[in-house]
C-alpha positions as a LaTeX table, in Angstrom:
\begin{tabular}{lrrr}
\hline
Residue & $x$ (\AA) & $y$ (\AA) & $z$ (\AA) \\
\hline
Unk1 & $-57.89$ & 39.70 & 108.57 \\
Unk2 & $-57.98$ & 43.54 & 109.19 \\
Unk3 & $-59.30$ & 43.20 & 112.76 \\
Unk4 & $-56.53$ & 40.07 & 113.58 \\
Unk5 & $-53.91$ & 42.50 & 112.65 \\
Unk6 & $-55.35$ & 45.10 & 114.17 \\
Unk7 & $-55.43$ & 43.49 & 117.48 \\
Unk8 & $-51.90$ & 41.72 & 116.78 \\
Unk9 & $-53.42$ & 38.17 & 116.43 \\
Unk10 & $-52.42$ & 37.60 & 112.32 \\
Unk11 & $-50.50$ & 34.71 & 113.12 \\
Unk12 & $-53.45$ & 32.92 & 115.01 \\
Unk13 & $-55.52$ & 33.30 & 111.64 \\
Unk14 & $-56.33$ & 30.13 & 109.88 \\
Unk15 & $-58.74$ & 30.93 & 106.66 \\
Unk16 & $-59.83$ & 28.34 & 104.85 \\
Unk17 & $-61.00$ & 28.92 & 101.22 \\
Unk18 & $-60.87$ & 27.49 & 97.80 \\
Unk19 & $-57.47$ & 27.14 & 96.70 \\
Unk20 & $-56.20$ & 28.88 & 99.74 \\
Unk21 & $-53.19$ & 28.22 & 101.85 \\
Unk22 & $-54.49$ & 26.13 & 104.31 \\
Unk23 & $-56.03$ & 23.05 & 103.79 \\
Unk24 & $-58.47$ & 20.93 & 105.46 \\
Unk25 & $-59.72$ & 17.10 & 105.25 \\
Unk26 & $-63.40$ & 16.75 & 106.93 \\
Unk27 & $-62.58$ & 13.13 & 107.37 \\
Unk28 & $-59.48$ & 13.17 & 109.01 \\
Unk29 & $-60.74$ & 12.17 & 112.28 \\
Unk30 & $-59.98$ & 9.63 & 114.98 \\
Unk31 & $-63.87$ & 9.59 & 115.39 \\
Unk32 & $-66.14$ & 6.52 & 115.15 \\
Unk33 & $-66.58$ & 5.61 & 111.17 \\
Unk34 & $-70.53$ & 5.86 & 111.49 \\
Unk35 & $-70.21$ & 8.86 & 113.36 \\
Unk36 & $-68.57$ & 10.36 & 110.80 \\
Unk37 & $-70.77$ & 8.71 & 108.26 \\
Unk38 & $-73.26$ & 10.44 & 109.75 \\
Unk39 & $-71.73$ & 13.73 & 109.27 \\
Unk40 & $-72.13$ & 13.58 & 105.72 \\
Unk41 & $-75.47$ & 12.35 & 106.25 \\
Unk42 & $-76.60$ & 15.43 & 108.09 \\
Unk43 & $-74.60$ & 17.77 & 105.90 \\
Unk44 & $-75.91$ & 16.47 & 102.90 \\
Unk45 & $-79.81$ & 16.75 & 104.59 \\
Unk46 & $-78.89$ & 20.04 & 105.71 \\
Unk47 & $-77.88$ & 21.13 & 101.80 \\
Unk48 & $-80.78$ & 19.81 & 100.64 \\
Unk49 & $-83.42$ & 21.33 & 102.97 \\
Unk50 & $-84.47$ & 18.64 & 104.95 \\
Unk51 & $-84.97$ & 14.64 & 104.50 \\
Unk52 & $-88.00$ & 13.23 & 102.92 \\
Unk53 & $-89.71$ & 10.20 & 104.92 \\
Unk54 & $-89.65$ & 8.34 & 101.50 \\
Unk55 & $-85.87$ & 9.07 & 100.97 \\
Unk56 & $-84.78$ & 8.13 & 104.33 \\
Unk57 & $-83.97$ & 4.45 & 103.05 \\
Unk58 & $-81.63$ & 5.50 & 100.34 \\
Unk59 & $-80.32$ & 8.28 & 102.54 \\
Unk60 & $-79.36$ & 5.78 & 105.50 \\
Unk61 & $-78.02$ & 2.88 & 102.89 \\
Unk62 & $-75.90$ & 5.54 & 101.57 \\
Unk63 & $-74.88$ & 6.41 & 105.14 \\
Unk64 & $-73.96$ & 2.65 & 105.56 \\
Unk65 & $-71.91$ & 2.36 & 101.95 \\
Unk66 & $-69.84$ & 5.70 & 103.37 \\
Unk67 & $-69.53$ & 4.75 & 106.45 \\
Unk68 & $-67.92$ & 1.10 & 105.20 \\
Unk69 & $-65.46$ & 2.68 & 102.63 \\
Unk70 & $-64.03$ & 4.65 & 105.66 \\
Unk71 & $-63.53$ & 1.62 & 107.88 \\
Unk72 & $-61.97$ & $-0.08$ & 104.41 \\
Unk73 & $-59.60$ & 3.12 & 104.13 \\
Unk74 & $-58.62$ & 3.12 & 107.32 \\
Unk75 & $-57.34$ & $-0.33$ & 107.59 \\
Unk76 & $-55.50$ & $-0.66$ & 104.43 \\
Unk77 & $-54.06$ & 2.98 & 104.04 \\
Unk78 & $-55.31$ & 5.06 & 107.45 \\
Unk79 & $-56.22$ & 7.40 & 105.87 \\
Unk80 & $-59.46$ & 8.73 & 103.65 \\
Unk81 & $-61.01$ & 12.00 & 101.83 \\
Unk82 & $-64.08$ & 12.44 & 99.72 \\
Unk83 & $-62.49$ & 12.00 & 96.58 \\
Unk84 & $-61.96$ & 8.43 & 98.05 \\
Unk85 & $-64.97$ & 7.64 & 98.84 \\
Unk86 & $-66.47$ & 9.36 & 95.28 \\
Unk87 & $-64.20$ & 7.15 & 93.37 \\
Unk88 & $-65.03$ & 3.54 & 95.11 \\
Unk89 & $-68.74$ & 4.79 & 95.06 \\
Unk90 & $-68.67$ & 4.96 & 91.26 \\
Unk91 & $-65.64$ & 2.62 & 89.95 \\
Unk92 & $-65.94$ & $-1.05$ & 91.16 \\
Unk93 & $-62.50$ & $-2.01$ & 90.38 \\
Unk94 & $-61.35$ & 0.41 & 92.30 \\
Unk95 & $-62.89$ & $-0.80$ & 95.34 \\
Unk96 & $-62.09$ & $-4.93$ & 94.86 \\
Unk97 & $-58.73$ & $-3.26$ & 94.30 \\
Unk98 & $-58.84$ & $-2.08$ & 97.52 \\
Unk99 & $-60.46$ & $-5.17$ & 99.72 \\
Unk100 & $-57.69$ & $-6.99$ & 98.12 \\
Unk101 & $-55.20$ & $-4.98$ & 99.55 \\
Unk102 & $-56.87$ & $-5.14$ & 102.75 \\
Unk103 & $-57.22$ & $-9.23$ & 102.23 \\
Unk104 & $-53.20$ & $-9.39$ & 102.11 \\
Unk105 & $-52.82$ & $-6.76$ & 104.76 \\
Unk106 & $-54.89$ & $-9.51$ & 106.95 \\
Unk107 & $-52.71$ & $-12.59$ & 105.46 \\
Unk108 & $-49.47$ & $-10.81$ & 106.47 \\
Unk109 & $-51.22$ & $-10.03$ & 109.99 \\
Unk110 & $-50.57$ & $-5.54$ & 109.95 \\
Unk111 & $-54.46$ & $-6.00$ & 110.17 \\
Unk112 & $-56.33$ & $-8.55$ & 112.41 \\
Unk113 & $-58.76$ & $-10.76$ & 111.28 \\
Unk114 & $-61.11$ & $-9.04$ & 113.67 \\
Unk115 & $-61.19$ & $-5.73$ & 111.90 \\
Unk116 & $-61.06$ & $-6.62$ & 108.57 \\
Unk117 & $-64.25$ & $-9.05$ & 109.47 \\
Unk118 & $-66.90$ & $-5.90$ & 109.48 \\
Unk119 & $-65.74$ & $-4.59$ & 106.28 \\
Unk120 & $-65.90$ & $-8.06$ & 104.68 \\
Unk121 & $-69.19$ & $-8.55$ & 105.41 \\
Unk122 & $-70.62$ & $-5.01$ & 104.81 \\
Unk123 & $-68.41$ & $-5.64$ & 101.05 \\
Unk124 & $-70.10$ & $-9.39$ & 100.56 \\
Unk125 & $-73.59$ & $-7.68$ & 101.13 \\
Unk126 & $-72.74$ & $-4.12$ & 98.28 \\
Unk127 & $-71.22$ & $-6.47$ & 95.50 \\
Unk128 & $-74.90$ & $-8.14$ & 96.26 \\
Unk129 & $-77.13$ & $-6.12$ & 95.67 \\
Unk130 & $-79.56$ & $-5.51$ & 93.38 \\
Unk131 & $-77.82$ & $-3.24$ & 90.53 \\
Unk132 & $-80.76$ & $-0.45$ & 90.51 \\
Unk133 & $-80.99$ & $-0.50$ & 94.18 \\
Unk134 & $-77.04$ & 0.17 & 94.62 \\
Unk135 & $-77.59$ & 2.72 & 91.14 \\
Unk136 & $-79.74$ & 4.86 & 93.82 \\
Unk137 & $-77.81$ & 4.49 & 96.84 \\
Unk138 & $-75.19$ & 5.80 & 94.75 \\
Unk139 & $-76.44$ & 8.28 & 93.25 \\
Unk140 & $-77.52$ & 9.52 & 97.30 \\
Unk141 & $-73.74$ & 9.21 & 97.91 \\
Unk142 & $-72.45$ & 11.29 & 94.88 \\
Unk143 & $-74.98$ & 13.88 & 94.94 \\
Unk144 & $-72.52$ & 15.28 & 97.91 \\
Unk145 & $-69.30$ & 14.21 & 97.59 \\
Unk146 & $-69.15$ & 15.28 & 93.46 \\
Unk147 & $-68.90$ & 18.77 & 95.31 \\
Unk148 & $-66.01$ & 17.81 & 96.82 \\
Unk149 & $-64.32$ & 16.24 & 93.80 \\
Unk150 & $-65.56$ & 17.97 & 90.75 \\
Unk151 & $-63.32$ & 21.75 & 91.29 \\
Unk152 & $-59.48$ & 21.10 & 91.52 \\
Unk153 & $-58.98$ & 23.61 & 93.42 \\
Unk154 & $-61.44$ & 22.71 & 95.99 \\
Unk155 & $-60.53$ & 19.39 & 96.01 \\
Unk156 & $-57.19$ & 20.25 & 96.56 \\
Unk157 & $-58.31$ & 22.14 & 99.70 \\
Unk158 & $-60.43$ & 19.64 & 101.38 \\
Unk159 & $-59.17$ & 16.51 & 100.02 \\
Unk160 & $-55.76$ & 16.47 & 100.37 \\
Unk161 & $-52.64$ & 13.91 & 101.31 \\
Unk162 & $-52.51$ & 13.36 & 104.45 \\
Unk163 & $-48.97$ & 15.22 & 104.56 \\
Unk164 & $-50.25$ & 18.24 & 103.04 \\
Unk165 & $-53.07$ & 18.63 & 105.80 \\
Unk166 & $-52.18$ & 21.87 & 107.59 \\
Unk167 & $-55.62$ & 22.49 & 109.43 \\
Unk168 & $-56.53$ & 19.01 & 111.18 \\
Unk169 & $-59.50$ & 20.04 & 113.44 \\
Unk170 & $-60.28$ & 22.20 & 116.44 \\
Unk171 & $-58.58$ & 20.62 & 119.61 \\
Unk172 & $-55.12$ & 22.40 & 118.74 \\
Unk173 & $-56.98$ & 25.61 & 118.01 \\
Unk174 & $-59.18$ & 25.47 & 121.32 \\
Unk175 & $-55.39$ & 24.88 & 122.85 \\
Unk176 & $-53.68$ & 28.04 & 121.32 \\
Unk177 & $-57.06$ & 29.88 & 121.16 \\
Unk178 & $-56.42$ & 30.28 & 117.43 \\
Unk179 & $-59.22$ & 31.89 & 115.05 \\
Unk180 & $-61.10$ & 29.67 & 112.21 \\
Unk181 & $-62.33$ & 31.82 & 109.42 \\
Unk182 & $-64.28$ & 29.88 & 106.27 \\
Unk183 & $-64.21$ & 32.58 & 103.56 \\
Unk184 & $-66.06$ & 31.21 & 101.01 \\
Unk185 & $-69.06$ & 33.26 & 100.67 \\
Unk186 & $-72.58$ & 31.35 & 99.71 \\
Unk187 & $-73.36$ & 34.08 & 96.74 \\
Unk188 & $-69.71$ & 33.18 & 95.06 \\
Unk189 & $-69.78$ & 29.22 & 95.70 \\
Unk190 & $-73.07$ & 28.36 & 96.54 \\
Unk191 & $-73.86$ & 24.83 & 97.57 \\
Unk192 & $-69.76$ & 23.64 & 98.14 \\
Unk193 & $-70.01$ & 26.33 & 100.94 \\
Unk194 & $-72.92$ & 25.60 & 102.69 \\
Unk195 & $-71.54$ & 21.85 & 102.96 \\
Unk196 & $-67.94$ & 22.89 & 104.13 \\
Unk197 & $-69.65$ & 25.46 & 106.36 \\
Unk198 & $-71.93$ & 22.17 & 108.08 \\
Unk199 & $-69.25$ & 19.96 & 108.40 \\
Unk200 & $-66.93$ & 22.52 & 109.92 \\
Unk201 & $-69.66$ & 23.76 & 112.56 \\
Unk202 & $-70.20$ & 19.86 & 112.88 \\
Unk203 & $-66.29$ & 19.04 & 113.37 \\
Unk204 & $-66.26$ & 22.47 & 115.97 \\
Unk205 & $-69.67$ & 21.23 & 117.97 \\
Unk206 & $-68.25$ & 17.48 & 118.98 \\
Unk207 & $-64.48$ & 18.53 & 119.74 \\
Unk208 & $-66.05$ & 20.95 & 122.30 \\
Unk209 & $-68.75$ & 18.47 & 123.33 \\
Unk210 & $-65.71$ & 16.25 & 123.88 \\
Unk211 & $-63.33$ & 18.89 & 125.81 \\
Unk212 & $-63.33$ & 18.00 & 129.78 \\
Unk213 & $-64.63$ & 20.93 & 131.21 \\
Unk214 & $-62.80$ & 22.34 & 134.09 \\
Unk215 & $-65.69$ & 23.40 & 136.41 \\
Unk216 & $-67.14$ & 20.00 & 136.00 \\
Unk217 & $-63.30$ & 18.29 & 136.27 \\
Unk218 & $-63.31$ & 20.30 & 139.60 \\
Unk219 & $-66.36$ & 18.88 & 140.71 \\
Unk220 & $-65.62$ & 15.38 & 140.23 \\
Unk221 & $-62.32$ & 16.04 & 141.87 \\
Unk222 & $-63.57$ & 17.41 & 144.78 \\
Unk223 & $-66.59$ & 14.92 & 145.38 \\
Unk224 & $-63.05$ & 12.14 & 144.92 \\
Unk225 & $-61.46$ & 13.88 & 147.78 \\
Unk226 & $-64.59$ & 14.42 & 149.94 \\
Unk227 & $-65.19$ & 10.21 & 149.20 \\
Unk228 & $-62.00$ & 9.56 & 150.35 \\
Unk229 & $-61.75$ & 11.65 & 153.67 \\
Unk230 & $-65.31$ & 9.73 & 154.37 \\
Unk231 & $-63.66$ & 6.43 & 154.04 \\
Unk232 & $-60.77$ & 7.74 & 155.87 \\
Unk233 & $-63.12$ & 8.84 & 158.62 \\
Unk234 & $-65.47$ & 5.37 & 158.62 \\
Unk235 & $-61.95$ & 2.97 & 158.66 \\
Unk236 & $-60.60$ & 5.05 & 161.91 \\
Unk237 & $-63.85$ & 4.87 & 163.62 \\
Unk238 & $-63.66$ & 1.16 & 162.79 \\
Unk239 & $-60.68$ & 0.55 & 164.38 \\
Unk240 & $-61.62$ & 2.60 & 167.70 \\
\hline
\end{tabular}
């Protein structure tokens, strides 16, 4: 903070901490749900020091249960957090409540058939199975996200409404070359900061992966133009 106002850049601060003034939702994306199922795959992998060949089943059913309560969310509200997924991870009810509000969404047509079809089918085959086997897969899930949900505070920083998100991602930042600063130091809050501190190096890594980059935007422009002068060139020779 000292060096932003130092250098007269205080207002292009954003620092996110626990209970802080900004506030920031992990999930709020416009990404692929199993890419950002993924996300909390690696993150949680990452906190825990590496996967286990014998845990990779539970930690890739897990991936799958996360990765359908996002696609559920996003049909019948748009919109998901951790604390979501935490709470149809461990309450059933909570989660038929929800694919019923999805089935009406479909019978009144503000979701197609099409979409809702995926999540059907990944819901037929959790309300399956076996109860241990979905006990463990569970357990996988909550072993992260309880860090999300557990501190009000923190849960009011990185799960919030949608209307109270005030830090959506990195493509406005990259715009206004604005500053992201996670203060949240790993001796004060231990494992809730190394998985914020993932998933926020995650969320900066693809937006700039994504970003067109100019020199190559250049390139692709001028191979266009030197394409079309060549077919300008072959279509006059043509006609002489």
């Amino acid at each position: 903070r000292l060096d932003c106002k130092r250098y007269g850049r205080e207002k292009d601060l954003i620092e996110l901490k626990h209970g802080g003034k900004f506030t920031y939702n992990p999930l709020y994306q416009d990404s692929d749900a199993s890419f950002i199922a993924s996300r909390i795959t690696e993150a949680s992998i990452n906190l825990s020091g590496g996967m286990e060949p014998r845990d990779s089943f539970w930690i890739k059913s897990a991936e799958d249960a996360v990765r359908g309560m996002i696609e559920l969310c996003r049909l019948t509200r748009g919109y998901v957090t951790m604390a979501d997924i935490f709470k149809f991870a461990t309450n059933a009810d909570a989660l038929a409540a929800e694919m019923a509000d999805m089935d009406k969404k479909v019978e009144a047509c503000t979701v197609s058939f099409e979409d809702a079809e995926g999540v059907d089918l990944w819901y037929t085959q959790w309300v399956g199975m076996e109860q241990r086997m979905k006990g463990n897969i569970v357990g996988e899930m909550t072993q992260f996200l309880n860090l999300f949900v557990s501190m009000k505070d923190f849960r009011k920083t990185f799960c919030p409404s949608q209307k109270d998100v005030s830090f959506a991602g990195f493509e406005d930042v990259l715009n206004k070359g604005q500053i992201v600063v996670l203060n949240m130091p790993p001796s004060e809050y231990g494992n809730p900061s190394a998985s914020v501190a993932t998933l926020l190096k995650l969320d900066y890594f693809d937006t700039v992966l994504r970003r067109p980059s100019m020199s190559n935007e250049q390139k692709i422009i001028g191979l266009y133009r030197a394409l079309m002068l060549a077919q300008m060139d072959g279509a006059q020779k043509i006609r002489q």
